[in-house]
Backbone as a ProteinNet text record, in pm:
[ID]
protein_1_A
[PRIMARY]
MDHHGDHRTEIRDFLASRRAKITPEQAGLPTSARRRVPGLRREEVAVLAGVSTEWYTRLEKGHISGVSEDVLAAVAQALQLDEDERTYLFDLARAAKPARRTTSRRRDVEVPPRIQWLLDSITMSAAFVRNGRLDVIAHNALARALHAPMFDSPTADKRGRANFARYHFLDPGSHDFFVDWDAGATATVALLRAEAGREPHDRALRELIGELSTLSADFRTLWAAHDVRIRHEGVKRLQHPKAGLLELTYQSLDLPVPQRVVHDLSLYTAEPGSASEDHLRLLASLAATRAQTTLPTDQLG
[TERTIARY]
1997	1989.5	1983.3	2047.5	2043.8	1923	1814.5	1689.7	1704.6	1782.8	1801.1	1868.3	1974.9	2046.5	1957	1876.3	1777.2	1685.1	1631.7	1533.1	1592.4	1714.3	1781.4	1800	1838.8	1854	1724.5	1617.1	1482.5	1446.1	1469	1436.2	1523.6	1653.4	1746.9	1707	1681.2	1649.1	1513.8	1419.8	1286.7	1298.5	1361.6	1371.5	1454	1566.6	1650.7	1574.6	1493.7	1422.2	1314.7	1245.8	1146	1210.5	1326.2	1396.8	1440.3	1480.1	1527.9	1415.5	1290	1175.3	1127.1	1170.5	1115.8	1211.7	1163.5	1249.3	1247.7	1357.5	1357.9	1241.4	1198.2	1081.2	958.5	937.7	820.5	823.6	944	957.2	959.6	949.5	953.7	1085.7	1195	1328	1393.8	1481.3	1553.5	1641.6	1651	1726.7	1851	1957.4	2078.2	2102.4	2177.8	2197.6	2280.3	2372.5	2463	2405.4	2346	2301.1	2355.5	2429	2489.1	2390.8	2289.6	2200.7	2056.9	1976.1	1835.1	1767.2	1663.8	1583.8	1650.5	1609.6	1654	1779.2	1856.8	1970.1	1918.2	1996	1952.9	1929.9	2022.5	2011.3	1884.6	1841.7	1717.1	1595.7	1594.8	1481.8	1482.9	1600.7	1609	1550.2	1583.5	1528.4	1379.6	1329.3	1182.1	1110.7	1177.8	1114.6	1138.7	1225.4	1253.3	1340.4	1431.1	1526.5	1668.5	1767.4	1904	1945.8	2043.3	2094	2143.9	2220	2273.8	2161	2053.3	1941.7	1878	1853.7	1790.2	1879.9	2010.3	2107.4	2101.8	2093.9	2083.7	1955.9	1844.2	1715.1	1729.3	1788.8	1799.4	1895.8	1978.6	2062.6	1988.9	1861.4	1778.2	1755.9	1805.3	1784.6	1648.5	1543	1408.2	1337.6	1382.6	1308.9	1322.2	1213.1	1215.7	1190	1173.1	1144.4	997.1	965.5	826.8	742.9	611.1	521.1	514.8	527	522.4	637.9	756.3	873.3	864.3	816.3	796	696.2	591.2	489.1	553.2	644.5	714.3	802	869	954.4	868.3	751.8	657.2	614.1	584.6	538.1	650.8	771.2	884.3	911.6	891.6	916.6	792.3	686.4	559.7	509.2	509.5	464.2	314.1	266.2	117.3	73.5	-56.8	-109.9	-55.8	-42.7	10.2	157.5	235.3	377.8	396	310.4	315.1	282.9	178.9	144.6	262.5	325	441.4	555.9	587.2	691.1	660.6	534.2	494.6	502.5	469.9	482.8	630.8	719.1	865.2	909	859.9	900	850.4	724.2	670.2	748.6	785.6	855.7	999.3	1053.1	1190.4	1196.4	1082.4	1086.7	1144	1214.7	1278.4	1185.8	1224.8	1130.6	1108.2	977.3	942.9	927.5	906.8	883.3	1002.6	1034.3	1128.9	1048.3	1120.6	1050.6	966.7	845.1	756.6	675.1	621.4	522.7	389.2	332	205.4	99.1	13.5	-100.4	-192.7	-227.8	-320.2	-461.1	-522.4	-658	-750.4	-837.6	-929.1	-1036.7	-1090.5	-1204.7	-1328.7	-1405.2	-1524.4	-1632.1	-1709.8	-1814.3	-1901.9	-1936.5	-2029	-1969.1	-1835.6	-1773.8	-1783	-1766.2	-1778.6	-1921.2	-2018.9	-2162.2	-2178.8	-2119	-2130.8	-2073.3	-1953.3	-1887.1	-1976.6	-2031.5	-2111.1	-2241.9	-2288.8	-2416.7	-2398.8	-2274.8	-2242.9	-2227.6	-2314.3	-2308	-2253.9	-2271.8	-2225.7	-2095.1	-2029.6	-1897.8	-1806.3	-1684.6	-1584.4	-1539.2	-1562.7	-1530.5	-1437.6	-1333.6	-1239.7	-1176.6	-1116	-1045.1	-899.2	-809.7	-670.2	-607.6	-501	-429.4	-316.4	-237.7	-133	-21.1	-7	93.5	42.9	-83.8	-149.2	-186.2	-205.5	-266.3	-417.8	-481.9	-628.9	-678.1	-741.5	-778.9	-926.6	-1003.4	-1146.3	-1194	-1287.8	-1337.1	-1474.2	-1546.8	-1672.4	-1643	-1744.4	-1729.1	-1680	-1729.3	-1690	-1544.5	-1497.9	-1357.4	-1265.7	-1309.9	-1231.4	-1228.7	-1344.2	-1352.8	-1276.2	-1287.2	-1217.7	-1067.3	-1017.5	-875.6	-823.9	-899.3	-859.9	-713.2	-656	-514.9	-421.9	-461.1	-379	-399.7	-525.9	-551.5	-494.7	-492.2	-443.4	-290.4	-228.6	-85.4	-3.2	118.1	207.9	250.7	223.5	261.8	161.5	44.6	-49.2	11.6	-18.2	44.8	-27.9	19.9	-29.8	-179.1	-228	-374.5	-455.1	-383.5	-453.9	-477.8	-406.3	-427.7	-339.7	-402.7	-329.1	-266.1	-156.2	-92.4	-63.4	-116.9	-102.7	44.1	127.7	266	342	324.4	395.2	348.7	215.4	165.7	218.4	213.7	252.6	400.9	485.8	630.5	692.7	627.3	695	625.8	508.6	443.9	440.6	515	518.7	379.1	284.8	148.3	80.3	129.9	62.8	75.7	175.7	192	75.5	24	-91.3	-220.9	-230.9	-354.5	-378.7	-274.3	-288.5	-251.1	-348.2	-324.6	-226.5	-245.8	-155.9	-57.7	30.4	116.9	204.8	265.4	361.6	291.8	174.1	101.1	64.6	19	-14.7	107.4	222.6	341.5	383.4	375.4	414.1	323.2	191.6	96.4	118.9	143	167	283.3	394.9	514.2	489.1	418.6	391.6	300.4	206.5	121.4	201.9	296.9	383.5	478.9	522.3	610.4	535.7	409.6	331.3	313.4	294.6	279.6	413.9	526.2	654.5	677.5	622.1	632.7	546.1	429.9	332.5	382.2	437.6	472.2	617	711.1	855.3	902.5	820.3	864.7	797.7	725.7	651	743.2	773.9	872.3	824.5	689.7	638.9	648	630	638.9	786.1	878	1021.2	1060.8	1006.1	1038	985.2	863.2	799.5	884.2	924	1004.3	1139.3	1197.4	1324.5	1312.9	1206.7	1184.7	1166.7	1084.2	1058.1	1183.3	1261.4	1385	1485.4	1489.6	1587.3	1549.6	1418.2	1376.6	1333	1308.8	1257.1	1334.3	1399.2	1470.7	1372.5	1252	1150.3	1113.9	1095.6	1059.1	1170.1	1296.6	1407.7	1410.5	1392.8	1396.5	1288.4	1164.5	1051.3	1065.7	1114.7	1130	1230.8	1329.2	1430.9	1376.4	1262.5	1205.6	1137.8	1111.3	1049.9	916.2	837.7	704.1	605.8	512.6	418.1	276.8	191.6	51.3	-28.1	-133	-212.6	-343.3	-408.7	-531.7	-508.6	-590.1	-571.3	-708	-725.6	-852.9	-830	-927.9	-913.7	-974.1	-913	-963.5	-867.3	-920	-837.8	-877.8	-780.6	-811.4	-743.1	-829.4	-780.8	-812.5	-717.3	-740.5	-766.3	-893.2	-927.6	-930.9	-877.1	-872.6	-1013.4	-1111.7	-1247.4	-1337.4	-1319.8	-1417.1	-1365.2	-1239.5	-1185.4	-1147.5	-1150.8	-1102.8	-1212.6	-1171.2	-1263.5	-1205.5	-1287.7	-1245.4	-1337.5	-1281.7	-1359.5	-1310.2	-1402.6	-1362	-1322.2	-1227.1	-1165.4	-1170.3	-1230.4	-1246.5	-1201.7	-1131.7	-1095.7	-1141.3	-1187.8	-1237.5	-1169.3	-1139.7	-1084.8	-1190.6	-1160.6	-1248.8	-1189.6	-1276	-1223.6	-1179.8	-1054	-1000.4	-915.2	-891.2	-816.1	-672.5	-617.1	-480.3	-459.3	-339.4	-309.3	-313.5	-367.1	-374.5	-460.8	-420.7	-494.2	-571.6	-700.8	-786.9	-856.9	-840.7	-888.9	-993	-1117.3	-1221.4	-1215.3	-1194.2	-1183.1	-1298	-1345.1	-1456.9	-1421.1	-1441.1	-1427.6	-1563.9	-1603.6	-1738.6	-1732.3	-1824.1	-1830.6	-1932.2	-1908.3	-2003	-2131.6	-2246.7	-2373.3	-2390.3	-2432.4	-2456.5	-2333.2	-2214.8	-2093.2	-2062.5	-1975.9	-1936.8	-1871.9	-1800.3	-1736	-1840.8	-1956.1	-2062.7	-2110.8	-2126.6	-2167.5	-2064.5	-1937.5	-1828.7	-1827.2	-1853.1	-1853.1	-1974.4	-2088.6	-2208.4	-2183.9	-2112.3	-2077.8	-1994.5	-1895.2	-1809.1	-1892.1	-1981.9	-2064.9	-2147.1	-2201.2	-2286.5	-2197.4	-2074.8	-1979.4	-1947.6	-1926.5	-1888.2	-2005.2	-2128.6	-2249.2	-2260.6	-2242.4	-2252.1	-2147.7	-2028.5	-1920.7	-1954.3	-2015.5	-2053.8	-2159.4	-2256.5	-2363.9	-2305	-2206.7	-2160	-2073.6	-2031.6	-1950.5	-2036.1	-2165.7	-2251.8	-2267.7	-2285.1	-2314.7	-2441.1	-2444.5	-2555.4	-2693.7	-2695	-2829.2	-2888.6	-2803.9	-2860.3	-2906.4	-2882.3	-2915.2	-3057.8	-3126.5	-3269.4	-3286.3
2869.8	2803.6	2909.2	2881	2974.3	2941.6	3018.5	2986	3011.7	3114.2	3140.1	3024.4	2971.9	2857.1	2736.3	2715.6	2606.3	2614.7	2736.6	2761.1	2737.2	2784.9	2761.6	2614.3	2539.9	2395.4	2330	2377.1	2327	2342.9	2465	2495.4	2413	2407.7	2335.2	2182.8	2126.5	1982.4	1953.9	2046.5	2025.1	2032.3	2137.4	2151.8	2038.8	2005.8	1897.9	1762.2	1739.5	1610.4	1605.5	1719.9	1716.8	1700	1763	1755.3	1612.1	1541.5	1401.3	1307.6	1349.5	1262.3	1263.1	1363.3	1376.1	1315.6	1227.2	1175.3	1268.8	1271.4	1361.6	1332.9	1206	1172.3	1247.5	1242.7	1314.6	1462.3	1518.9	1660.3	1690.5	1588	1606.1	1649.7	1606.2	1645.5	1527.1	1556.7	1450	1375.6	1245.4	1170.3	1111.1	1116.5	1047.6	932.6	835.7	717.2	754.2	853.4	879.8	981.7	938.1	1033.3	986.8	1077.1	1035.7	1045	1130.9	1150.7	1120.5	1075.5	1054.3	1187.4	1188	1308.9	1409.9	1537	1642.5	1711.4	1771.2	1850.9	1997.4	2071.2	2211.3	2289.2	2271.2	2355.3	2317.1	2193.4	2152.2	2216.3	2218.8	2287.3	2435.8	2496.4	2635.7	2663	2579	2593.6	2582.6	2479.2	2457.9	2575.9	2636.3	2747.6	2885.4	2882.9	3006	3105.1	3048.9	3135.5	3088.8	3167.4	3125.3	3016.5	2937.6	2831.4	2891.5	3006.7	3072.1	3109	3166.8	3212.9	3093.2	2984.1	2868.8	2807.8	2802.9	2745.6	2828.9	2961	3046.2	3013.6	2996.8	2964.4	2832.9	2736.8	2603.9	2602.2	2704.9	2716.2	2780.9	2822.7	2871.8	3022.5	3087.7	3234.7	3261.7	3261.1	3263.6	3393.6	3472	3592.8	3692.3	3761	3856.4	3795.5	3667.5	3602.6	3627.3	3665	3702	3574.5	3591.1	3478.7	3412	3493	3438.8	3342.4	3382.8	3298.3	3172.9	3189.8	3070	2972.4	3029.9	2947.2	2872.3	2938.3	2875.4	2758.4	2780.6	2675.9	2558.9	2591.1	2485.6	2403.1	2469.3	2397.6	2310.2	2366.6	2290.7	2168.4	2180	2063.3	1975.1	2008.6	1932.9	1912.3	2020.4	2011.3	1993.1	1912.8	1905.6	2024.8	2036.1	2157.8	2174.6	2066.2	2077.5	2121.1	2062.8	2096.1	2244.4	2288.3	2424.4	2521	2489.6	2571.7	2579.8	2463.9	2454.7	2544.4	2541.7	2627.3	2774.3	2814.2	2954.6	2990.1	2892.2	2913.2	2938	2856.9	2871.4	3009.6	3056.1	3187.1	3297.7	3282.1	3385.9	3389.8	3271.3	3259.5	3315.2	3327	3371.6	3523	3590.4	3739.7	3784.2	3896.2	3940.5	3924.7	3851.7	3814.7	3929.4	3956.3	4050.2	3970.9	3840.6	3756.1	3666.1	3646.9	3544.8	3419	3312.2	3189.2	3218.6	3172	3205.5	3084.9	3091.8	2990.8	3045.4	2983.6	3032.2	3004.4	3102.4	3072.2	2977	2871.8	2783	2844.7	2841	2892	2785.2	2823.5	2727.3	2689.4	2570.8	2530.8	2592.2	2672.4	2735.4	2632.9	2668.6	2572.5	2517	2604.2	2556	2439.8	2435.9	2322.4	2195.5	2213.5	2098	2043.3	2134	2089.5	2012.9	2064.5	1996.4	1855.2	1841.7	1712.4	1617	1668	1584.3	1539.3	1618.4	1583.1	1472.7	1446.7	1341.1	1210.5	1113.4	993.9	870.1	863.9	739.8	760.4	876.6	895.3	939.3	893.1	940.2	1076.3	1183.4	1317.9	1382.5	1446.3	1517	1632.8	1725.4	1838.9	1824.4	1835.6	1837.4	1967.8	2008.5	2127.5	2088	2180.1	2152.9	2067.3	2063.4	1979.1	1834.7	1812.9	1680.8	1645.2	1752.8	1730.1	1715.7	1624.2	1617.5	1716.1	1827.1	1935.4	1934.4	1850.1	1831.6	1703.9	1635.9	1511.2	1476.5	1387.2	1335.3	1204.6	1148.7	1025.9	909	902.7	787.2	802.1	921.6	938.7	895.8	929.1	888.6	737.1	674.4	527.3	458.1	517.3	456.5	466.1	579.4	598.7	572.2	489.6	460.9	427.1	338.7	304.6	428.1	527.9	648.6	741.5	756.3	843.5	782.3	650.7	584.1	562.9	602.2	579.5	676.5	630.9	724.8	846.1	836.5	951.4	1064.4	1045.6	1157.2	1247.3	1376.6	1467	1460.6	1536.6	1531.3	1553.6	1638.9	1668.7	1558.7	1454.6	1346.3	1382	1485.6	1524.1	1437.7	1371.1	1277.3	1351.4	1298.2	1353.5	1238.9	1249.5	1138.6	1105.6	1204.6	1179.5	1108.8	1158.3	1096.5	951.7	927.7	794.1	704.5	753.4	675.5	624.3	719.3	686.8	646.1	683.7	660.2	548.6	503.6	393.6	268.2	164.1	40	-17.2	12	-35.6	14.4	126.6	184.5	87.3	0.7	-95.7	-197	-226.1	-320.3	-246.9	-121.3	-45.2	-0.5	56	102	-13.1	-66.9	-180.6	-143.3	-23.7	23.3	122.2	70.5	159.4	245.3	186.2	261.1	377.9	351.3	457.2	570.9	531.2	632.7	714.7	644.1	716	815.8	777.9	868.1	992.7	968.8	1080	1171.5	1110.8	1187.8	1284.4	1232.7	1313.5	1426.4	1389.6	1486.6	1601.7	1569.5	1672.4	1764.7	1709.5	1790.8	1880.1	1822.4	1900.8	2021.8	2005.6	2119.7	2227.3	2181	2277.4	2348.6	2278.9	2341.9	2451	2434.2	2536.8	2660.3	2628.5	2737.2	2812.9	2739.8	2800.6	2772.6	2830.7	2799.1	2852	2942.6	3000.2	2939.4	2829.2	2768.2	2677.1	2724.7	2652	2512.2	2501.2	2371.2	2270.3	2319.1	2230.7	2185.2	2277.3	2241.4	2138.1	2160.2	2066.9	1926.2	1924.9	1795.1	1726.1	1797.6	1738.9	1692.3	1771.6	1738.6	1607.4	1597.6	1479.8	1353.7	1367.8	1253.9	1213.2	1311	1281.7	1210	1253.1	1192.7	1048.2	1027.7	894.5	795.8	837	742.2	746.8	635.7	624.4	628.7	565.5	573.2	716.7	797.5	937.2	1008.7	991.9	1059.5	1030.3	902.9	861.4	932.7	930.2	990.2	1144.9	1203.3	1351.5	1394	1312.8	1346.1	1337.9	1273.5	1260.7	1385.8	1479.6	1609.4	1599.8	1502.2	1491.9	1582.5	1637.4	1734.9	1694.3	1705.5	1681.6	1780.9	1834.7	1933.2	1872.8	1800.8	1734.2	1582	1518.7	1378.4	1307.3	1215.4	1144.8	1007.7	920.6	789.8	686.5	570.3	459.9	434.9	422.6	390.8	252	164.1	37.6	26.6	0.8	-2.2	-137.3	-185.6	-312.4	-271.8	-262.7	-207.9	-319.4	-294.4	-400.1	-449.9	-364.4	-408.7	-440.9	-370.4	-379.2	-455	-503.8	-578.9	-493.4	-552.3	-481.2	-382.1	-259.9	-157.3	-97.9	-96.7	-27.8	90.3	207.9	333.8	429.4	510.5	617.5	735.6	810.5	918.1	1044.7	1149	1272.6	1387	1483.6	1599.5	1727.5	1821.9	1951.8	2060.2	2173.4	2287.9	2359.7	2391.3	2480.3	2621.4	2715.8	2853.7	2903.6	2938.2	2994.8	3113.5	3203.9	3327.5	3295	3390.8	3383.7	3255.8	3200.6	3080.6	2952.1	2963.1	2846.9	2743.6	2619.5	2516.9	2434.4	2429.1	2336.2	2249	2120.9	2029.6	1939.5	1942.6	1857.3	1725.3	1615.6	1484.1	1394.9	1316	1226.6	1085.9	986.5	847.5	785.4	730.8	679	538.4	454.7	315.8	312.9	223.3	204.8	142.1	201.2	146.1	-1.5	-81.6	-225	-309.9	-248.6	-328.5	-379.4	-480.2	-531.8	-419.4	-332.5	-221.9	-130.9	-116.2	-36.6	-98.8	-234.1	-303.2	-282.7	-295.1	-276.3	-133.9	-36.4	100.8	129.4	64.2	80.6	25.6	-85.9	-146.3	-47.8	12.8	110.5	231.1	275.3	391.8	361	239.5	206.6	194.3	142.5	136.6	278.1	367.4	504.6	575.7	546.2	610.3	558.2	430.7	369.7	434.6	450.2	508.4	648.7	724.6	863.7	866.9	773.4	768.7	740.6	651.4	615	725.5	823.2	927.4	1055.4	1044.3	1159.8	1171.8	1296.2	1312.4	1234	1176.2	1087	1155.5	1285.5	1350.7	1359.8	1338	1341.4	1205.4	1103.2	969.6	932.6	1021.2	999	913.3
212.3	82.6	-27.6	-138.8	-252.8	-339.7	-319.1	-389.8	-539.7	-578.8	-720.9	-787.6	-722.1	-774.7	-786.9	-681	-678.7	-797.2	-814	-914.6	-1057.2	-1074.2	-1206.3	-1235.7	-1133.8	-1150.3	-1189.6	-1124.9	-1151.2	-1298.4	-1348.5	-1488.3	-1582.1	-1550.4	-1636.7	-1646.7	-1531	-1526.7	-1594	-1574.9	-1637.4	-1791.6	-1841.6	-1987	-2047.3	-1981.9	-2036.7	-2035.6	-1929.7	-1922.7	-2029.7	-2060.8	-2164.9	-2298.8	-2322	-2450.6	-2480.3	-2370.1	-2384.5	-2424.8	-2403.3	-2425.9	-2571.4	-2649	-2783.8	-2884.2	-2969.6	-3077.1	-3194.3	-3269.2	-3390.9	-3483	-3491.4	-3576.4	-3525.1	-3393.9	-3337.5	-3369.4	-3376.7	-3402	-3550.5	-3632.5	-3775.8	-3829.3	-3765.1	-3806.2	-3880.7	-3975.3	-4041.3	-3938.7	-3947.3	-3847.8	-3909.6	-3834.2	-3882.6	-3785.1	-3825.7	-3741.9	-3619.4	-3632.8	-3522	-3425.8	-3314.5	-3214.4	-3079.5	-3016.7	-2889.3	-2773.9	-2784.1	-2671.3	-2712.7	-2609.7	-2646.1	-2667.7	-2751.4	-2767.5	-2861.3	-2841.4	-2929.8	-2875	-2963.7	-2917.5	-2894.1	-2818.7	-2789	-2919	-3013.6	-3135.4	-3215.5	-3204.5	-3273.7	-3206.5	-3074.7	-3005.8	-3044.6	-3049.6	-3084.4	-3224.2	-3320.8	-3455.7	-3454.8	-3382.5	-3376.9	-3310.4	-3212.9	-3139.1	-3203.1	-3305.1	-3376.9	-3297.8	-3218.6	-3142.6	-3171.4	-3132.2	-3156.1	-3055	-3095.6	-3005.4	-2877.9	-2891.2	-2770.2	-2674.9	-2732.9	-2651.1	-2581.4	-2654.6	-2592.7	-2486.2	-2512.3	-2415.4	-2285.9	-2299.8	-2179.9	-2102	-2174.7	-2113.8	-2035.8	-2103.5	-2036.8	-1922.3	-1912.2	-1794.6	-1677.5	-1706.5	-1598.9	-1602.6	-1709.9	-1717.6	-1782.5	-1703.3	-1758	-1727.4	-1627.3	-1595.9	-1707.6	-1737.4	-1847.7	-1982.7	-1991.8	-2122	-2151.9	-2277.7	-2310.3	-2314.7	-2294	-2298.7	-2433.6	-2539	-2675.6	-2698.4	-2652.6	-2671.5	-2588.4	-2464.9	-2380.3	-2445.1	-2503.7	-2570.1	-2686.9	-2759.6	-2872.4	-2824.9	-2712.4	-2652.1	-2609.1	-2543.8	-2497.6	-2615.6	-2727	-2845.8	-2903.1	-2909.3	-2965.3	-2881.1	-2749.9	-2661.6	-2648.1	-2720.6	-2717.3	-2576.7	-2497.5	-2357.2	-2356	-2265.2	-2249	-2164.9	-2145.3	-2081.3	-1938.6	-1863.9	-1724.9	-1726.3	-1815.9	-1823.8	-1866.7	-1956.8	-2003.6	-1888.4	-1809.7	-1696.4	-1598.6	-1578.9	-1487.6	-1536.9	-1669.6	-1724.2	-1701.1	-1725.6	-1702.4	-1550.7	-1463.4	-1317.7	-1280.3	-1342.3	-1312.6	-1355.5	-1472.7	-1520.1	-1431.3	-1381.2	-1289.8	-1161.5	-1114	-985.6	-996.4	-1119.4	-1134.3	-1140.4	-1147.4	-1148.1	-1014.8	-1012.7	-888.7	-770.7	-670.9	-563.4	-468.9	-449.6	-341.1	-214	-230.5	-113.4	-90.1	34	67.1	99.4	130.6	168.5	290.8	285.1	397	436.5	555.5	593	547.1	444.8	398.5	502.3	528.5	617.2	542.6	599.7	532.4	533.6	418.1	405.9	460.9	554.1	614	513.9	530.5	450.3	512.1	434.5	494.3	530.4	635.2	683.9	571.3	472.7	369.5	289.6	276.1	206.8	292.7	424.9	513	507.6	501.8	493.5	364.5	259.3	126.3	135	194.7	210.3	288.7	401.9	488.2	423.5	328.5	266.3	161.4	123.5	26	101.3	75.1	156.9	86.4	-46.3	-119	-196.1	-181.8	-234.8	-122.2	-126.9	-33.2	-87.9	-9.9	-58.7	41.3	-16.8	69.5	-5.9	71.3	10.9	45.7	-54	-23.1	-73.9	-9.1	-55	-150.3	-197.2	-293.3	-238.8	-106.1	-44.6	-18.4	-59.2	-47.4	95.4	180.6	312	290.4	362.2	359.5	462.3	414.3	508.4	546.4	477.5	516.7	450.8	516.1	456.3	512	440.4	501.6	567.9	630.8	711.9	626	502.2	418.1	370.9	349.5	310.1	425.5	548.3	669.3	680	656.7	668.6	553.2	434.8	318	333.5	382.4	396.1	537.9	611.2	750.6	767.5	678.8	698.1	692.3	612.9	599.4	720.9	764.6	879.6	1007.7	1014.9	1137.7	1132	1024.4	1004.4	1089.6	1133.3	1206.3	1118.7	985.2	898.4	906.8	969.8	991.2	1102.2	1096.1	1197.1	1328.2	1426.9	1562.9	1566.7	1473.7	1476.8	1406.9	1358.6	1288.3	1143.4	1090.3	950.6	862.3	766.8	679.3	562.6	512.5	392.8	297.5	173.7	78.3	47.7	33	-7.1	106.8	227.6	340.8	360.4	350.9	367.1	254.6	132	15.6	29	66.4	59.4	193.3	305.5	434.3	516.8	471.5	544.5	457	494.9	411.1	387.7	476	461.1	335.8	280.9	161.5	43.6	43.7	-64.9	-64.3	51.5	61.7	26.2	69	54.6	-88.2	-151.8	-292.9	-383	-455.9	-541.1	-654.1	-713	-817.1	-755.9	-667.6	-589.2	-677	-782.7	-869.3	-940.4	-995	-1067.5	-968.8	-848.4	-747	-701.7	-690.6	-648	-755	-882.4	-990.8	-990.7	-977.5	-977.8	-855.4	-740.4	-617.9	-634.3	-686.1	-704.6	-808.4	-915.9	-1021.5	-972	-877.5	-822.5	-730.9	-655	-570.2	-651.8	-765.7	-859.3	-911.5	-942.8	-994.4	-884.9	-759.8	-648.8	-625.2	-641.4	-625	-729.3	-849.7	-951.6	-917.7	-862.3	-829	-705.8	-608.6	-478	-439.8	-513.1	-485	-346.9	-287.1	-158.2	-38.4	-60.3	51.7	132.8	252.4	336.1	377	412.1	452.5	337.4	215.2	99.4	80.4	90.2	82.5	188.7	311.2	420.3	389	336.6	300.3	192.2	90.1	-19.6	32.4	122.2	184.7	265.8	342.3	426.1	340.1	235.9	148.1	73.5	26	-48.8	40.8	166.7	262.9	294.4	316	371.1	268	142.8	43.4	-86.8	-121.8	-248.3	-362.8	-346.2	-451	-483.9	-378	-402.7	-473.7	-433.1	-497.5	-646.1	-683.8	-823.3	-901.8	-848.2	-919.4	-924.6	-820.9	-815.9	-924.2	-948.1	-1047.2	-1191.3	-1207.6	-1343.2	-1392.8	-1298.5	-1334.5	-1406.6	-1374.5	-1432.8	-1355.5	-1429.2	-1370.9	-1396.3	-1295.9	-1314.7	-1228.9	-1289.6	-1210.9	-1168.7	-1261.4	-1226.4	-1218.7	-1133.9	-1118.1	-1120.1	-1213.5	-1219.9	-1283	-1268.8	-1327.7	-1234.4	-1227.5	-1146.9	-1034	-911.5	-796.3	-745.2	-725.9	-663	-528.5	-426.9	-289.7	-225.6	-148.2	-73.7	68.6	106.6	238.3	344.4	463.3	564.3	604.4	600.5	640.9	524.3	412	304.8	182.3	191	81.5	-40.6	-158.3	-279.8	-330.4	-350.2	-401.5	-528.6	-633.1	-757.6	-774.7	-764.9	-762.7	-868.6	-918.4	-1008.5	-921.7	-968.8	-891.7	-978	-918.3	-991	-904.9	-955.2	-873.9	-938.7	-860.3	-905.7	-823.7	-890.7	-818.3	-739.7	-612.8	-536.2	-547.5	-572.2	-580.5	-440.3	-430.3	-304.5	-337.7	-241.7	-273	-321	-389.7	-443.2	-524.5	-513.5	-594.6	-509	-388.5	-302.6	-372.6	-370.8	-437	-335.5	-357	-282	-383	-369	-468.8	-404.9	-456	-404.6	-477.9	-404.1	-471.9	-429.4	-523.3	-499	-549.5	-466.5	-506.8	-511.1	-625.6	-644.1	-704	-662.7	-718.5	-833.4	-924.2	-1035.6	-978.9	-1012.7	-959.5	-995.4	-896.7	-920.9	-913.1	-889.9	-887.2	-746.1	-735.9	-603.3	-520.6	-587.1	-515.8	-450.3	-518.8	-456.4	-327.8	-328.8	-206.1	-92.9	-130.8	-34.1	20.1	-67	-26.5	63.4	30.7	113.1	253.4	260.8	389.9	471.7	402.9	472.8	517.3	433.8	468.2	591	600.7	719.7	843.6	826.3	940.7	985	887.8	919.4	993.1	946.6	1008.3	1152.8	1172	1307.2	1397.9	1343.4	1419.2	1461.8	1366	1396.4	1506.6	1502.3	1604.4	1743.8	1750.9	1882.8	1941.8	1856.9	1914.1	1943.5	1915.5	1947.2	2099.4	2150.2	2291.9	2324.9	2445.7	2480.7	2478.6	2504.8	2504.7	2367	2261.5	2125.8	2076.4	2156.5	2110.5	2147.3	2216.3	2242.4	2365.4
[MASK]
+++++++++++++++++++++++++++++++++++++++++++++++++++++++++++++++++++++++++++++++++++++++++++++++++++++++++++++++++++++++++++++++++++++++++++++++++++++++++++++++++++++++++++++++++++++++++++++++++++++++++++++++++++++++++++++++++++++++++++++++++++++++++++++++++++++++++++++++++++++++++++++++++++++++++++++

């Protein structure tokens, strides 16, 4: 595969898709009735960023290596990129520098025991750690019970490790489990897009994106939108086979890990006194019972 060609296409499609989203009014430009294309023209972005049209056109064709941070920042401002999109643009620029690395299988960084202890000590929130490819690499008992449909899905790997993207797009059951399936699908793809900008040489990530693109038309459509998200939080509504409807708040925090590997600690919590809290408590007790029955007999007294 021609990674340089791939990378240039990525930059071109990302910049063109952001440019198409901005109306001349939003950019404070005079508008004329005759506009053939949605959004801004290249020459208008160039004026806003203070560069020549030729220069901006070259950038949008993917020639990004060697571009100074100041100029990239001016382009980001002209395109009104949000913080996540701006980070993504800078990631693309860094990845375009002459590669010392070829595509590689990144060694997965293990979750240290102290993080597992932390997860296990949390009893009334479903807590788990996911990597940038959206594999669940550690979890507490409640997270396992809450996401049972995903862990029990054929989309989990041989080791029983679940992946949010594969479950979302390749298991039809995800439509029943995720009440707001469309919003979740959009966020899932945007998180993978951010990881692709950070780690363009990650072979396992490319394979995952290839598999999803091949097997899911929904994924292909969303991937082509070039939306980027780094953090994910808000409300999650799940229709659980045992606990019924759960409305939970969802928060994610970065765990410090070496290099640029992303480990994201996610917590799902119910509002105190709500029906969802009762449902979550029921799941927690089921999870605790399940843990007890799997203990070696000599520990059961």
